[in-house]
Amino acid sequence: MSFEEIYTRYVDTVYRFLKFKLEDEHLVEDVLQETFLAVYQNLHKIAEVNSPKAWILAIARNKLVDHLRKKRLVEVELAEGLEADPGPDHLFIRQLLSHLDDTARTILYGLYVEELTCSELAEILGIPVGTVKSKAHAARSVLQHKLKEESV
Amino acid sequence: MTRQEMHELALAYLQQRLTIEEKLEVFRLIMENDDFLQVLSFELALLRRFAPLKTVAPAGVRERVQEKIIVVVQNPKKVIAERVIHQVLRGTMPQIAWAVYQPWQRRVFAYE
């Protein structure tokens, strides 16, 4: 697979993921660029990976963490991503997700938006599959509870 | 089957990731298990809630990032020089001047 094919296929996935994590459009663009530059530089490895999507998202997550660590903005930016005005369509799900920690939010995002498997999420987050499953289950319980509260 | 397994099966069914045998198991559960029906309904509700997050990259961003990558790959020395200048200016410029400089610089490099 050429770099152009990879870029065309996964640019929306990476952009969406970064936009979910960050509100600052400039920062999203910077990290998007760094991610695909790293993909380009490691293109020879793609044939060896089980899931190119998980591999690219893991790179994006690492680049995001590096970028924010450099700027010492981790907590501010991640919180901003949830608190800034995201428009009416996004508002409800963002409010709902604000009840969860960052890892749980990423797991649910991966499962419900990117349709990733628990194994792929484990690869992206660098945690065991069992932890992904148990965190997903706990997060679902929290959301179920919140949705019930809302409907009462 | 545990509750957790029910959620995983229901989600996989809704995302059309099941084999024929697994689909038959889902149909059986729908007919016989009220708990599974509740789980299925919850998973459907969550999928609908998450749907607005399925956005795509704006065409401008998509093209600009691709162009920047090509520049970096084709002319790495120029990019390193730009990064050094960027770091020097960031370290020496007053905060307010930096806030003005940054958006200007992005526009200039984007249309270079």
CSV table of C-alpha atoms in Angstrom, one decimal:
chain,number,residue,atom,x,y,z
A,1,MET,CA,0.0,0.0,0.0
A,2,SER,CA,1.4,3.4,-1.0
A,3,PHE,CA,1.6,6.4,1.4
A,4,GLU,CA,-1.0,8.2,-0.7
A,5,GLU,CA,-3.4,5.2,-0.3
A,6,ILE,CA,-2.8,5.1,3.4
A,7,TYR,CA,-3.3,8.8,3.8
A,8,THR,CA,-6.5,8.8,1.8
A,9,ARG,CA,-7.9,5.9,3.8
A,10,TYR,CA,-7.0,7.0,7.3
A,11,VAL,CA,-6.8,10.8,7.3
A,12,ASP,CA,-10.4,11.1,8.4
A,13,THR,CA,-10.0,8.5,11.2
A,14,VAL,CA,-6.9,10.3,12.6
A,15,TYR,CA,-8.5,13.7,12.2
A,16,ARG,CA,-11.7,12.6,14.0
A,17,PHE,CA,-9.7,11.0,16.9
A,18,LEU,CA,-7.6,14.2,17.4
A,19,LYS,CA,-10.7,16.4,17.1
A,20,PHE,CA,-12.3,14.2,19.8
A,21,LYS,CA,-9.3,14.8,22.0
A,22,LEU,CA,-8.6,18.5,21.3
A,23,GLU,CA,-10.6,21.5,20.5
A,24,ASP,CA,-7.8,23.6,19.0
A,25,GLU,CA,-8.0,23.2,15.3
A,26,HIS,CA,-4.4,24.3,14.8
A,27,LEU,CA,-3.1,21.7,17.2
A,28,VAL,CA,-5.2,19.1,15.5
A,29,GLU,CA,-3.6,20.0,12.2
A,30,ASP,CA,-0.1,20.0,13.7
A,31,VAL,CA,-0.5,16.5,15.3
A,32,LEU,CA,-2.2,15.2,12.2
A,33,GLN,CA,0.9,16.2,10.2
A,34,GLU,CA,3.3,14.8,12.7
A,35,THR,CA,1.3,11.5,12.7
A,36,PHE,CA,1.4,11.0,9.0
A,37,LEU,CA,5.0,12.1,8.8
A,38,ALA,CA,5.8,9.3,11.3
A,39,VAL,CA,3.7,6.9,9.2
A,40,TYR,CA,5.7,7.9,6.1
A,41,GLN,CA,9.0,7.3,7.9
A,42,ASN,CA,7.8,3.9,9.2
A,43,LEU,CA,6.0,2.8,6.1
A,44,HIS,CA,8.0,-0.4,5.8
A,45,LYS,CA,6.5,-1.6,9.2
A,46,ILE,CA,2.9,-1.5,8.0
A,47,ALA,CA,3.1,-4.9,6.3
A,48,GLU,CA,3.9,-6.5,9.7
A,49,VAL,CA,1.1,-5.0,11.7
A,50,ASN,CA,-2.2,-6.8,12.4
A,51,SER,CA,-4.3,-3.7,12.1
A,52,PRO,CA,-3.0,-0.7,10.2
A,53,LYS,CA,-5.8,1.4,11.6
A,54,ALA,CA,-4.8,0.6,15.2
A,55,TRP,CA,-1.1,1.1,14.4
A,56,ILE,CA,-1.8,4.6,12.9
A,57,LEU,CA,-4.1,5.6,15.8
A,58,ALA,CA,-1.4,4.4,18.3
A,59,ILE,CA,1.1,6.7,16.5
A,60,ALA,CA,-1.5,9.6,16.6
A,61,ARG,CA,-2.0,9.0,20.3
A,62,ASN,CA,1.7,9.0,21.1
A,63,LYS,CA,2.2,12.1,19.0
A,64,LEU,CA,-0.6,13.8,20.8
A,65,VAL,CA,0.8,12.9,24.2
A,66,ASP,CA,4.3,14.1,23.2
A,67,HIS,CA,2.9,17.3,21.8
A,68,LEU,CA,0.9,18.1,24.9
A,69,ARG,CA,3.7,17.1,27.3
A,70,LYS,CA,6.0,19.5,25.5
A,71,LYS,CA,3.4,22.2,25.9
A,72,ARG,CA,2.5,21.0,29.4
A,73,LEU,CA,-1.1,21.3,28.5
A,74,VAL,CA,-2.3,17.7,28.9
A,75,GLU,CA,-5.1,18.3,31.4
A,76,VAL,CA,-6.1,21.7,30.1
A,77,GLU,CA,-6.4,20.6,26.4
A,78,LEU,CA,-8.1,17.3,27.2
A,79,ALA,CA,-10.6,19.1,29.4
A,80,GLU,CA,-11.1,21.8,26.8
A,81,GLY,CA,-11.9,19.2,24.3
A,82,LEU,CA,-14.9,18.3,26.3
A,83,GLU,CA,-16.0,21.6,27.7
A,84,ALA,CA,-15.7,24.0,24.7
A,85,ASP,CA,-19.0,24.6,22.8
A,86,PRO,CA,-19.1,21.7,20.3
A,87,GLY,CA,-22.4,22.5,18.7
A,88,PRO,CA,-25.8,20.9,19.5
A,89,ASP,CA,-25.2,17.5,17.9
A,90,HIS,CA,-22.1,16.9,19.9
A,91,LEU,CA,-23.2,18.4,23.1
A,92,PHE,CA,-25.2,15.5,24.6
A,93,ILE,CA,-22.5,12.8,24.0
A,94,ARG,CA,-19.8,15.1,25.3
A,95,GLN,CA,-21.7,15.9,28.5
A,96,LEU,CA,-22.3,12.2,28.9
A,97,LEU,CA,-18.6,11.3,28.4
A,98,SER,CA,-17.5,14.0,30.9
A,99,HIS,CA,-18.5,11.5,33.6
A,100,LEU,CA,-15.7,9.1,32.5
A,101,ASP,CA,-11.9,9.2,32.8
A,102,ASP,CA,-9.9,9.8,29.7
A,103,THR,CA,-9.0,6.2,29.1
A,104,ALA,CA,-12.7,5.1,29.4
A,105,ARG,CA,-13.7,7.9,27.0
A,106,THR,CA,-11.1,6.8,24.4
A,107,ILE,CA,-12.3,3.2,24.7
A,108,LEU,CA,-15.9,4.0,24.1
A,109,TYR,CA,-14.9,6.3,21.3
A,110,GLY,CA,-12.9,3.5,19.7
A,111,LEU,CA,-15.8,1.0,20.1
A,112,TYR,CA,-18.7,3.1,19.0
A,113,VAL,CA,-17.2,5.6,16.5
A,114,GLU,CA,-14.2,3.8,14.9
A,115,GLU,CA,-15.7,0.3,15.4
A,116,LEU,CA,-12.4,-1.0,16.8
A,117,THR,CA,-12.0,-4.3,18.6
A,118,CYS,CA,-10.9,-4.6,22.2
A,119,SER,CA,-7.5,-6.0,20.9
A,120,GLU,CA,-7.0,-3.0,18.7
A,121,LEU,CA,-7.8,-0.6,21.5
A,122,ALA,CA,-5.4,-2.5,23.8
A,123,GLU,CA,-2.7,-1.9,21.1
A,124,ILE,CA,-3.5,1.8,20.8
A,125,LEU,CA,-3.6,2.4,24.6
A,126,GLY,CA,-0.8,0.1,25.5
A,127,ILE,CA,-2.9,-1.8,28.1
A,128,PRO,CA,-4.1,-5.5,28.4
A,129,VAL,CA,-7.2,-6.6,26.4
A,130,GLY,CA,-8.8,-7.6,29.8
A,131,THR,CA,-8.4,-4.0,31.1
A,132,VAL,CA,-10.0,-2.6,27.9
A,133,LYS,CA,-13.0,-5.0,28.4
A,134,SER,CA,-13.4,-4.3,32.1
A,135,LYS,CA,-13.1,-0.5,31.6
A,136,ALA,CA,-15.6,-0.7,28.7
A,137,HIS,CA,-18.0,-2.6,30.9
A,138,ALA,CA,-17.7,-0.1,33.8
A,139,ALA,CA,-18.1,2.9,31.4
A,140,ARG,CA,-21.2,1.4,29.9
A,141,SER,CA,-22.7,1.0,33.4
A,142,VAL,CA,-22.0,4.6,34.2
A,143,LEU,CA,-23.6,5.8,30.9
A,144,GLN,CA,-26.6,3.4,31.4
A,145,HIS,CA,-27.1,5.0,34.9
A,146,LYS,CA,-26.8,8.5,33.5
A,147,LEU,CA,-29.2,7.8,30.6
A,148,LYS,CA,-31.7,6.3,33.1
A,149,GLU,CA,-31.4,9.4,35.3
A,150,GLU,CA,-32.0,11.6,32.2
A,151,SER,CA,-35.2,9.7,31.2
A,152,VAL,CA,-36.7,10.0,34.7
B,1,MET,CA,-23.3,-15.7,29.0
B,2,THR,CA,-22.2,-12.7,31.2
B,3,ARG,CA,-23.7,-9.2,30.9
B,4,GLN,CA,-20.3,-8.0,29.5
B,5,GLU,CA,-20.4,-10.7,26.8
B,6,MET,CA,-24.0,-9.8,25.9
B,7,HIS,CA,-22.9,-6.1,25.3
B,8,GLU,CA,-20.0,-7.2,23.1
B,9,LEU,CA,-22.2,-9.5,21.1
B,10,ALA,CA,-24.9,-7.0,20.7
B,11,LEU,CA,-22.5,-4.3,19.6
B,12,ALA,CA,-20.8,-6.6,17.1
B,13,TYR,CA,-24.2,-7.5,15.7
B,14,LEU,CA,-25.2,-3.9,15.2
B,15,GLN,CA,-21.9,-3.1,13.6
B,16,GLN,CA,-22.3,-6.2,11.3
B,17,ARG,CA,-19.2,-7.9,12.4
B,18,LEU,CA,-20.6,-11.4,13.2
B,19,THR,CA,-20.3,-14.7,11.4
B,20,ILE,CA,-23.5,-16.6,10.4
B,21,GLU,CA,-23.4,-18.8,13.5
B,22,GLU,CA,-23.0,-15.8,15.8
B,23,LYS,CA,-25.9,-14.1,14.1
B,24,LEU,CA,-28.1,-17.2,14.7
B,25,GLU,CA,-27.1,-17.0,18.3
B,26,VAL,CA,-28.2,-13.4,18.4
B,27,PHE,CA,-31.6,-14.2,16.8
B,28,ARG,CA,-32.1,-17.0,19.4
B,29,LEU,CA,-31.2,-14.6,22.2
B,30,ILE,CA,-33.6,-11.9,20.9
B,31,MET,CA,-36.4,-14.5,20.9
B,32,GLU,CA,-35.7,-16.0,24.3
B,33,ASN,CA,-33.8,-13.6,26.5
B,34,ASP,CA,-35.3,-10.3,27.7
B,35,ASP,CA,-32.0,-9.2,29.2
B,36,PHE,CA,-30.3,-9.5,25.8
B,37,LEU,CA,-33.1,-7.4,24.2
B,38,GLN,CA,-32.5,-4.7,26.8
B,39,VAL,CA,-28.7,-4.8,26.1
B,40,LEU,CA,-29.3,-4.6,22.4
B,41,SER,CA,-31.6,-1.6,22.8
B,42,PHE,CA,-29.0,0.1,25.0
B,43,GLU,CA,-26.2,-0.6,22.5
B,44,LEU,CA,-28.3,0.8,19.7
B,45,ALA,CA,-29.0,4.0,21.8
B,46,LEU,CA,-25.3,4.4,22.4
B,47,LEU,CA,-24.4,4.0,18.8
B,48,ARG,CA,-26.9,6.7,17.9
B,49,ARG,CA,-25.5,9.0,20.6
B,50,PHE,CA,-22.0,8.6,19.2
B,51,ALA,CA,-23.0,9.1,15.6
B,52,PRO,CA,-22.5,12.9,15.5
B,53,LEU,CA,-18.8,12.3,16.3
B,54,LYS,CA,-18.3,10.5,12.9
B,55,THR,CA,-17.0,13.6,11.2
B,56,VAL,CA,-14.5,13.9,8.3
B,57,ALA,CA,-11.5,16.1,7.9
B,58,PRO,CA,-12.3,19.4,6.0
B,59,ALA,CA,-10.9,19.3,2.5
B,60,GLY,CA,-8.6,22.3,3.3
B,61,VAL,CA,-7.0,20.5,6.2
B,62,ARG,CA,-6.6,17.3,4.3
B,63,GLU,CA,-4.8,19.0,1.4
B,64,ARG,CA,-2.7,21.3,3.5
B,65,VAL,CA,-1.4,18.5,5.7
B,66,GLN,CA,-0.5,16.4,2.7
B,67,GLU,CA,1.3,19.3,1.0
B,68,LYS,CA,3.3,20.0,4.2
B,69,ILE,CA,4.3,16.3,4.5
B,70,ILE,CA,5.5,16.4,0.8
B,71,VAL,CA,7.6,19.5,1.6
B,72,VAL,CA,9.1,17.9,4.7
B,73,VAL,CA,10.0,14.7,2.8
B,74,GLN,CA,11.4,16.5,-0.2
B,75,ASN,CA,13.3,19.3,1.6
B,76,PRO,CA,14.1,18.3,5.2
B,77,LYS,CA,17.0,20.9,5.6
B,78,LYS,CA,14.6,23.8,5.0
B,79,VAL,CA,12.1,22.4,7.5
B,80,ILE,CA,14.8,22.0,10.1
B,81,ALA,CA,15.9,25.6,9.6
B,82,GLU,CA,12.3,26.7,9.9
B,83,ARG,CA,11.8,24.8,13.1
B,84,VAL,CA,15.0,26.3,14.6
B,85,ILE,CA,13.8,29.8,13.7
B,86,HIS,CA,10.4,29.0,15.1
B,87,GLN,CA,11.9,27.8,18.5
B,88,VAL,CA,14.2,30.9,18.7
B,89,LEU,CA,11.3,33.3,18.0
B,90,ARG,CA,9.1,31.5,20.5
B,91,GLY,CA,11.7,31.8,23.2
B,92,THR,CA,12.5,35.4,22.5
B,93,MET,CA,9.3,37.1,21.4
B,94,PRO,CA,6.9,38.6,24.0
B,95,GLN,CA,3.7,36.5,24.5
B,96,ILE,CA,1.5,39.1,22.8
B,97,ALA,CA,3.7,39.3,19.7
B,98,TRP,CA,3.8,35.5,19.5
B,99,ALA,CA,0.0,35.3,19.6
B,100,VAL,CA,0.0,37.6,16.5
B,101,TYR,CA,2.9,36.0,14.8
B,102,GLN,CA,1.7,32.4,15.0
B,103,PRO,CA,-1.5,32.7,12.9
B,104,TRP,CA,0.3,34.9,10.4
B,105,GLN,CA,3.1,32.4,10.0
B,106,ARG,CA,0.7,29.5,9.5
B,107,ARG,CA,-1.0,31.4,6.7
B,108,VAL,CA,2.3,32.3,5.0
B,109,PHE,CA,3.6,28.7,5.1
B,110,ALA,CA,0.2,27.3,4.1
B,111,TYR,CA,0.2,29.3,0.8
B,112,GLU,CA,3.9,29.2,0.2
